Short mmCIF file of C-alpha atoms in Angstrom, two decimals:
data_model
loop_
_atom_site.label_atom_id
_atom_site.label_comp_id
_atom_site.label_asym_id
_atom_site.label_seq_id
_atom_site.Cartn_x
_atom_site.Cartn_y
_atom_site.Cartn_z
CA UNK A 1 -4.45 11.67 -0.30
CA UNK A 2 -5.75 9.36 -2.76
CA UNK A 3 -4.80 5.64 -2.83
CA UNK A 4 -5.82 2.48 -4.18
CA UNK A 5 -5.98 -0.10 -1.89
CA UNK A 6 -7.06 -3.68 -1.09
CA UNK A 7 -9.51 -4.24 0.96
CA UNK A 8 -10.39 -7.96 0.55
CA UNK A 9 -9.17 -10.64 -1.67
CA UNK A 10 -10.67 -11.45 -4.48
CA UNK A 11 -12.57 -8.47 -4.57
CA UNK A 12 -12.25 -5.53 -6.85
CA UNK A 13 -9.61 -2.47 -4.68
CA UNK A 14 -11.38 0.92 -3.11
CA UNK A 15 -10.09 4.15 -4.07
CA UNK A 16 -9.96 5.53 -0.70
CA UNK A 17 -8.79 8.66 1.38
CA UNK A 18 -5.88 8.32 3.30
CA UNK A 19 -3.12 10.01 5.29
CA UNK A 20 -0.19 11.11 3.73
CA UNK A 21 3.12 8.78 4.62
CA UNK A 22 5.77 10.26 6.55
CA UNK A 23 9.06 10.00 7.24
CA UNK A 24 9.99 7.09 9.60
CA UNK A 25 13.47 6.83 9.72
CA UNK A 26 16.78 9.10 8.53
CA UNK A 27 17.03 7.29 5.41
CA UNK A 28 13.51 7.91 4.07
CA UNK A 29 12.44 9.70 1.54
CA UNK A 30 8.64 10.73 0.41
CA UNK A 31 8.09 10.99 -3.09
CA UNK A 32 5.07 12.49 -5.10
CA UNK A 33 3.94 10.24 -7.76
CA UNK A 34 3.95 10.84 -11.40
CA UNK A 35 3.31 8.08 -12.48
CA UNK A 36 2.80 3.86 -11.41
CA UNK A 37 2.57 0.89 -13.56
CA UNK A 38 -0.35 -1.24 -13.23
CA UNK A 39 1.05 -4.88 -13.15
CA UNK A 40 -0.02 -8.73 -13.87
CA UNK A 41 1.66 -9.33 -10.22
CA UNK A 42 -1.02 -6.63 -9.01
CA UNK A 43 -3.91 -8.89 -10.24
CA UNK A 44 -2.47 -11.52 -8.80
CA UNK A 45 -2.35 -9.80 -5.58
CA UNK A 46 -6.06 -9.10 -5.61
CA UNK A 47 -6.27 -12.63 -6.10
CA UNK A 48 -4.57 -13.80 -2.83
CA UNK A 49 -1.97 -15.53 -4.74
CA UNK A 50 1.21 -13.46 -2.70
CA UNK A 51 -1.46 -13.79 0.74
CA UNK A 52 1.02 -16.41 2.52
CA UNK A 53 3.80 -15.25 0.88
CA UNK A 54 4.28 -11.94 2.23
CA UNK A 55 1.25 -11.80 4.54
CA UNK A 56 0.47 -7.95 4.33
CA UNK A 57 -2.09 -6.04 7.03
CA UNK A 58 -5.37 -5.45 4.95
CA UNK A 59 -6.19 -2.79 3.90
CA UNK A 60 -2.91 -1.44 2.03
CA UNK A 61 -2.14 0.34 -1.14
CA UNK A 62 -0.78 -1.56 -4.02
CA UNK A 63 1.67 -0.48 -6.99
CA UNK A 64 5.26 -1.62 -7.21
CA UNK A 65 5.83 0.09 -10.41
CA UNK A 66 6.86 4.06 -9.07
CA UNK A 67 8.31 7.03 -10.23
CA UNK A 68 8.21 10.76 -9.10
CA UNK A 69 9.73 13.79 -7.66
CA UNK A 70 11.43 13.43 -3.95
CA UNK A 71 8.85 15.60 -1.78
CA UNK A 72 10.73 15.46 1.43
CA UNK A 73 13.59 13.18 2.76
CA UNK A 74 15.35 12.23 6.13
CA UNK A 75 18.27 13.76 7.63
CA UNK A 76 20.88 10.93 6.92
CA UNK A 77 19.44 10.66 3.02
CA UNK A 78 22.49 12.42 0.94
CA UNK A 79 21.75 11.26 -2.54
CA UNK A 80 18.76 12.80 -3.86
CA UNK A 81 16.97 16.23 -2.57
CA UNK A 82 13.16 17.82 -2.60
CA UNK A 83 12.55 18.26 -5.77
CA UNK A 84 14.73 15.76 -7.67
CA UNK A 85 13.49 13.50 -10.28
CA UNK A 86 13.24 9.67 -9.74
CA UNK A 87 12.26 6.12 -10.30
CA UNK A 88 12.16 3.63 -7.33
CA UNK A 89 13.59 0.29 -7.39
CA UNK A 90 10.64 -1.65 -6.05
CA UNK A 91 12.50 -3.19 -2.98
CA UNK A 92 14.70 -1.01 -0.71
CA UNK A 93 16.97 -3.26 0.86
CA UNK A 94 19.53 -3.12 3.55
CA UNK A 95 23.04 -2.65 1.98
CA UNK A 96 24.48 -4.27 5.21
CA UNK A 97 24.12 -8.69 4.37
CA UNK A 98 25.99 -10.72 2.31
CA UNK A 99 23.70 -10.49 -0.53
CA UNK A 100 23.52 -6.73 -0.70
CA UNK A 101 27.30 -6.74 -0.51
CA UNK A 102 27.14 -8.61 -3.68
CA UNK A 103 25.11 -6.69 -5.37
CA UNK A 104 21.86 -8.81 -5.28
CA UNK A 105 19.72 -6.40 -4.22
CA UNK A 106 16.11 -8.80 -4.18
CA UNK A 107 18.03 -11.62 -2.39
CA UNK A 108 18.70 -9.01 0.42
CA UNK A 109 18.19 -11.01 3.92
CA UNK A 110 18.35 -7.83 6.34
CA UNK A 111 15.71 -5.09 6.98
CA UNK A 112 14.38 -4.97 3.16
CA UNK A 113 10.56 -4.33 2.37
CA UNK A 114 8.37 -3.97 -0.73
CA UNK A 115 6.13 -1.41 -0.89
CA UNK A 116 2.36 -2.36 -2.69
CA UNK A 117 4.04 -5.67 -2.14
CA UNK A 118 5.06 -6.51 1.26
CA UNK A 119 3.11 -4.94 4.53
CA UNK A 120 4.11 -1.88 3.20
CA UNK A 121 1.40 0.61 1.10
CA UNK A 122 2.47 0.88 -2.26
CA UNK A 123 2.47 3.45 -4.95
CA UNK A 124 -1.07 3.69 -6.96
CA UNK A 125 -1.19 6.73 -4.49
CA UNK A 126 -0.54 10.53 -4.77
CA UNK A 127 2.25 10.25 -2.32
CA UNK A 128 4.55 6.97 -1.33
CA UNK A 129 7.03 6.37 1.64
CA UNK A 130 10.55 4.21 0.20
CA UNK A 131 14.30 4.79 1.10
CA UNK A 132 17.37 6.51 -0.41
CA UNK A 133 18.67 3.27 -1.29
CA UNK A 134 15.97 2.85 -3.66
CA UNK A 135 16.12 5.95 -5.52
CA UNK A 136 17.80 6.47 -9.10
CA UNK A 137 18.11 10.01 -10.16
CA UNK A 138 17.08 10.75 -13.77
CA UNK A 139 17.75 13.68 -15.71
CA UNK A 140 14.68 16.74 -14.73
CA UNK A 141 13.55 16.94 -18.08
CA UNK A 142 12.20 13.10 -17.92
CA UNK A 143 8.62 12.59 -17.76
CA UNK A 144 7.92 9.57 -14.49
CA UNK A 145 4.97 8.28 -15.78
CA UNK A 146 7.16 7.58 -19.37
CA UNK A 147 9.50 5.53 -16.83
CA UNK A 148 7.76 4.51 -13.89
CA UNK A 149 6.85 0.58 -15.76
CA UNK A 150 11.10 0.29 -15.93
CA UNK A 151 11.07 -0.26 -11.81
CA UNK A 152 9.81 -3.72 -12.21
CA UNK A 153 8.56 -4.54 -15.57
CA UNK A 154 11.43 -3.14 -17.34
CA UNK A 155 14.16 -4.68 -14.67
CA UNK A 156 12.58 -7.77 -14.64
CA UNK A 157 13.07 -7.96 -18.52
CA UNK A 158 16.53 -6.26 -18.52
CA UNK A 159 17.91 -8.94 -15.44
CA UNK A 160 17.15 -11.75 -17.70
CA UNK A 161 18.55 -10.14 -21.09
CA UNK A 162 21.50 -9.26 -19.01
CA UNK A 163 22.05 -12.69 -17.51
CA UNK A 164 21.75 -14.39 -21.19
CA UNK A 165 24.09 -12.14 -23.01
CA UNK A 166 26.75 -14.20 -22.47
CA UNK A 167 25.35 -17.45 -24.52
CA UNK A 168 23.58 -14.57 -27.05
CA UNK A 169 26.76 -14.09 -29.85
CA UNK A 170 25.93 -13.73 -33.36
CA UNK A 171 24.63 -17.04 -34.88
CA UNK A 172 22.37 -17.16 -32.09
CA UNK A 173 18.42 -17.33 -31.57
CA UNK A 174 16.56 -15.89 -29.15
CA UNK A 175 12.31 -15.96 -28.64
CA UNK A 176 10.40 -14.28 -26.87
CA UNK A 177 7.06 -15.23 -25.85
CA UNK A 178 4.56 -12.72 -24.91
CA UNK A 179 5.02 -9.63 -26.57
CA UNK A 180 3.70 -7.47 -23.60
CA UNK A 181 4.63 -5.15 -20.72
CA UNK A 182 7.23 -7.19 -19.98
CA UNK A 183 8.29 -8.29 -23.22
CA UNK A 184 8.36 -5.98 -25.27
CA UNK A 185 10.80 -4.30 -23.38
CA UNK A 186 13.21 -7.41 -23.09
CA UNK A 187 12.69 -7.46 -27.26
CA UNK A 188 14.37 -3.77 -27.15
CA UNK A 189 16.67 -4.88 -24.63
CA UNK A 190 18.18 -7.86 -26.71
CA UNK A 191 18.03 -5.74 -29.28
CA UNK A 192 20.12 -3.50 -27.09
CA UNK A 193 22.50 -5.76 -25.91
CA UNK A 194 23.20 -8.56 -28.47
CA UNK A 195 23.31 -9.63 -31.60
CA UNK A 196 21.09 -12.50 -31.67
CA UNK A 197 18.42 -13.36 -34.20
CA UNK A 198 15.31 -12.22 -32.21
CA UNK A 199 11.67 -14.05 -33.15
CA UNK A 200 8.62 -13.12 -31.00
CA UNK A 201 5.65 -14.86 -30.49
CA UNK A 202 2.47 -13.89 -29.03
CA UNK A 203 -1.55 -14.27 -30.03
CA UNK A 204 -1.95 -10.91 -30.79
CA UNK A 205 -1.29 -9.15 -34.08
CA UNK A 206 -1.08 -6.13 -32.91
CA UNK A 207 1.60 -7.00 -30.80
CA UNK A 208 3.76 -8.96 -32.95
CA UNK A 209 3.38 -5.72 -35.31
CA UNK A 210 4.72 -3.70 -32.56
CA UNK A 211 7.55 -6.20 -31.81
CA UNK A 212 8.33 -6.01 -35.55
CA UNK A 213 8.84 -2.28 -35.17
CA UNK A 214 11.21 -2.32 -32.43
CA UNK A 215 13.43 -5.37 -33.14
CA UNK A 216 12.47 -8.64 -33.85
CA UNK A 217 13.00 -10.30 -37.06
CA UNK A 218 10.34 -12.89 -36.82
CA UNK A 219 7.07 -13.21 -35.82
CA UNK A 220 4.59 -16.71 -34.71
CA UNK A 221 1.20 -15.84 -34.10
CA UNK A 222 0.20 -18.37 -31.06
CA UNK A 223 -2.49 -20.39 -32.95
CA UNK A 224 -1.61 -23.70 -31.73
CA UNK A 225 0.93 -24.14 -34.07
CA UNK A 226 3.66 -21.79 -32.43
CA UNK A 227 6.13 -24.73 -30.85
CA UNK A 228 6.33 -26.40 -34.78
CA UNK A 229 6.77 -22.89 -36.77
CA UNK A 230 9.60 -22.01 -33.96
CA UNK A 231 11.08 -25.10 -34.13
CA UNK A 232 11.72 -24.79 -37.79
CA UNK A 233 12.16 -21.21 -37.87
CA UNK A 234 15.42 -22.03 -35.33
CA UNK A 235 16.51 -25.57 -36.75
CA UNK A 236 15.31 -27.92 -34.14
CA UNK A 237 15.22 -25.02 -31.18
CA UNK A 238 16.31 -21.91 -29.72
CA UNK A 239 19.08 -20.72 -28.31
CA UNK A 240 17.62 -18.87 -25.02
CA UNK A 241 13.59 -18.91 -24.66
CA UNK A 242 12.58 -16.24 -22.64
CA UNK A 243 9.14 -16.88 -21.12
CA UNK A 244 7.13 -13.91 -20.25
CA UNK A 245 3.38 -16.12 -20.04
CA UNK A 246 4.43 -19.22 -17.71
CA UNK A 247 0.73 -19.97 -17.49
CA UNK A 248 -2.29 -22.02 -19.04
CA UNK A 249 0.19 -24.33 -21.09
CA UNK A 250 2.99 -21.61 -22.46
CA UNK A 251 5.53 -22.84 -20.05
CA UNK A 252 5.14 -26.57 -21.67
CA UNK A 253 5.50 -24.44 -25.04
CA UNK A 254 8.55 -22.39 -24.18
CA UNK A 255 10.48 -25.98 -23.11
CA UNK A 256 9.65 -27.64 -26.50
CA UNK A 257 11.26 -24.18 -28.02
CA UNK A 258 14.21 -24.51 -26.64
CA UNK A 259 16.97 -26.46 -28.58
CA UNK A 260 20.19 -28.86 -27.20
CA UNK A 261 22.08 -27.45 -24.77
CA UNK A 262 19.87 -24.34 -24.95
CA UNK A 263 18.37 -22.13 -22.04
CA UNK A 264 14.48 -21.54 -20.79
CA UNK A 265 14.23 -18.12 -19.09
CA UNK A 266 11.15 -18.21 -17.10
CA UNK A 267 9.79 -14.91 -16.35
CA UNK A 268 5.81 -15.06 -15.94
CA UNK A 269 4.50 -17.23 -13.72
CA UNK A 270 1.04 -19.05 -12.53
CA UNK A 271 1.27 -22.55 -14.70
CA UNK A 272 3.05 -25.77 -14.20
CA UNK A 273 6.02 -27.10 -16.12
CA UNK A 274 6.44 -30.63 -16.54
CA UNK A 275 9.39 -31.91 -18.66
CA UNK A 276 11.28 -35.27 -18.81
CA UNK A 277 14.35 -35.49 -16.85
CA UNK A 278 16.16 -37.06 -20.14
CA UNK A 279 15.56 -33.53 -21.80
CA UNK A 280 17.99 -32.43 -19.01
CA UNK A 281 20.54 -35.18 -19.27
CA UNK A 282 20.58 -35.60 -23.25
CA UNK A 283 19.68 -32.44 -24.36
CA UNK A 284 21.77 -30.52 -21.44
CA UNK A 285 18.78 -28.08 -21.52
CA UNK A 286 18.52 -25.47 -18.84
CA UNK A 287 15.95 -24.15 -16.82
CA UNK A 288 16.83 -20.28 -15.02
CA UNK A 289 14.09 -18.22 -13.13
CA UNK A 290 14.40 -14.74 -12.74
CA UNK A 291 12.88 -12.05 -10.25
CA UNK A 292 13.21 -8.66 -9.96
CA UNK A 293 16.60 -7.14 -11.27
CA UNK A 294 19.10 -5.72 -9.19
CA UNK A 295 19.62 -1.57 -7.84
CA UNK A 296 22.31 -1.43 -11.13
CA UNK A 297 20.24 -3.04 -13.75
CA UNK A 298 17.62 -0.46 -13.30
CA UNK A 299 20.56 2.01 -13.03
CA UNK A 300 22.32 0.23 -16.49
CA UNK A 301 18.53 0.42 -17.99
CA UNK A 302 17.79 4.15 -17.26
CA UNK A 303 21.02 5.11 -19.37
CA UNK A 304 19.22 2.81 -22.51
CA UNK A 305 16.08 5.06 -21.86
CA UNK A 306 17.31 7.68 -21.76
CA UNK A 307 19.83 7.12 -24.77
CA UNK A 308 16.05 6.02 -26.22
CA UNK A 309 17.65 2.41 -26.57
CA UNK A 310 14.63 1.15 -24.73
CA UNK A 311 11.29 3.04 -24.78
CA UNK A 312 7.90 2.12 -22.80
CA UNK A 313 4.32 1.92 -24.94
CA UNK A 314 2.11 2.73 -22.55
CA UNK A 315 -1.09 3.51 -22.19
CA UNK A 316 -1.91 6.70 -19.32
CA UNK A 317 -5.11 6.59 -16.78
CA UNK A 318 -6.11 8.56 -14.31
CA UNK A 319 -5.73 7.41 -10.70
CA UNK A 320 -9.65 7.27 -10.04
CA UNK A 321 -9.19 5.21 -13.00
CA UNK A 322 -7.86 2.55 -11.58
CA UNK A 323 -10.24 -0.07 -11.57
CA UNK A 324 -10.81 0.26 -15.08
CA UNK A 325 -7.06 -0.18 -16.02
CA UNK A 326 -6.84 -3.35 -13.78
CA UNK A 327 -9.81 -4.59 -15.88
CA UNK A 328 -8.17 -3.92 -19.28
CA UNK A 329 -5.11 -5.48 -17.95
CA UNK A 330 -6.91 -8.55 -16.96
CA UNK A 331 -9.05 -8.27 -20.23
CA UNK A 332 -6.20 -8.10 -22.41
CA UNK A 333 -6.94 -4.93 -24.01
CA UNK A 334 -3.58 -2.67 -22.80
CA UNK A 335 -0.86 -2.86 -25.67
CA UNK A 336 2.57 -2.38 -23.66
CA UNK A 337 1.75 -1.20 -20.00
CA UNK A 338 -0.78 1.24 -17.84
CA UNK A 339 0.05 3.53 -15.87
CA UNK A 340 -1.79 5.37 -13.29
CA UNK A 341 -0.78 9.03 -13.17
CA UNK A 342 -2.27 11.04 -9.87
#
């Protein structure tokens, strides 16, 4: 089959041929891509910024971002069939620890991996090994590669909405900044969810038109002179901040947003925030960092899809096309997210 994979870091991925996957184990289950999101994390992959962190066995296939049709499956796997319709949550986990038994899926501690992530080939491939527990069923009719950016881009934005909802009751503020893959889904997601006042800001117009269209109320264009035109637009600060840039001085930026006894999601990542420990004690500001969302918020996201609560603007390539979509990402040029379709 075809696959993208890294072959050295800092160096562009090969397109290369490769054996299928197979099953492994009785919980397996092969699936035939139809579509994977190309992601910021994957550039920073390339990069050798997750090298030490999860140490993978180079070459491997990358993509996190997966959807498909189950093409074969293991003799204990019960829940889906050959043939059915899916997306993947990125991380199959063990559903035997403590934090599995909670429900907290990424914090798993037992026999979890993460394919295009871990030491584990990913999914910018025609075909990808994961696990039943991994697998949400979606209604035949759906298109993957409409969905397959919701497995980590769209979870990643829904676990933060959903952990903010509680301080997000009318009266409220909420920004947003970076109007992206990520972000514009958690836009459609607060819209979704709460009934917060909802002001986006980003540097490009194109995306702050797009927010417009599918729910904020207010736009900053990030000229320099974002943190003052929030900060009056909200009274002295926002409620929540959600951060979806964390990098090259937008984390500093998203802090000075965020008003008295308010909240800084941080979802990007890359920069450095540095902030006075007074703005903690006076201001009883808040700093929470998110990952990946858990099996049920991609389960609880799928029914706003699908209800077409929350939609993906994406932008299709081929998968020899790879290269070039990692470029555009990295250039800035994709509006919402690409995805590779084999």
């Amino acid at each position: 089959m075809k696959a993208v994979r890294v072959h050295a870091y800092k160096q562009d991925p090969r397109i290369d041929d490769i054996p299928e996957p197979t099953i492994q184990g009785p919980l397996d289950v092969i699936v035939k891509i139809g579509g994977a999101g190309v992601c910021r994390t994957d550039l920073h992959i390339i990069d050798g910024d997750w090298a030490d962190i999860q140490n993978p066995d180079l070459p491997y296939v990358i993509g996190h971002e997966n959807a498909g049709w189950v093409h074969a499956v293991g003799d204990g796997v019960t829940n889906v069939k050959v043939g059915d319709t899916v997306i993947l949550h990125p991380q199959p986990s063990c559903g035997l620890c403590t934090m599995c038994r909670y429900g907290r899926d990424m914090q798993c501690t037992g026999d979890a991996f993460f394919p295009g992530l871990s030491n584990n080939d990913g999914g910018m491939a025609e075909y990808l090994r994961t696990t039943a527990r991994s697998c949400v069923k979606l209604n035949p009719d759906t298109n993957p590669a409409d969905v397959a950016a919701l497995a980590d881009a769209g979870i990643t934005a829904y676990h933060a909405v959903r952990k903010a909802v509680p301080f997000l009751y009318p009266g409220t503020t909420a920004v947003v900044q970076g109007a992206g893959g990520l972000g514009h889904i958690g836009i459609q997601a607060l819209a979704a969810l709460t009934a917060t006042k909802i002001i986006v800001v980003d540097k490009n117009p194109a995306a702050l038109e797009l927010a417009k269209q599918i729910g904020a109320e207010e736009t900053v264009v990030a000229d320099g002179n974002q943190v003052e035109a929030v900060q009056e637009l909200t009274g002295g600060g926002a409620t929540v901040v959600f951060d979806f840039v964390a990098e090259q001085g937008a984390e500093n930026d998203a802090w000075a947003m965020t008003g008295p006894a308010g909240y800084n999601f941080v979802l990007g990542y890359g920069g450095n925030l540095s902030a006075p420990t007074l703005d903690f004690v006076a201001g009883e500001k808040n700093i929470i960092g998110n990952i990946v969302g858990t099996y049920n918020d991609l389960a609880e996201l799928m029914v706003l899809a699908q209800a077409g609560k929350v939609t993906l603007h994406t932008v299709q390539y081929k998968l020899d096309q790879a290269l070039e979509a990692l470029h555009d990402l990295d250039a800035g040029k994709v509006r919402g997210r690409a995805i590779l379709v084999p």
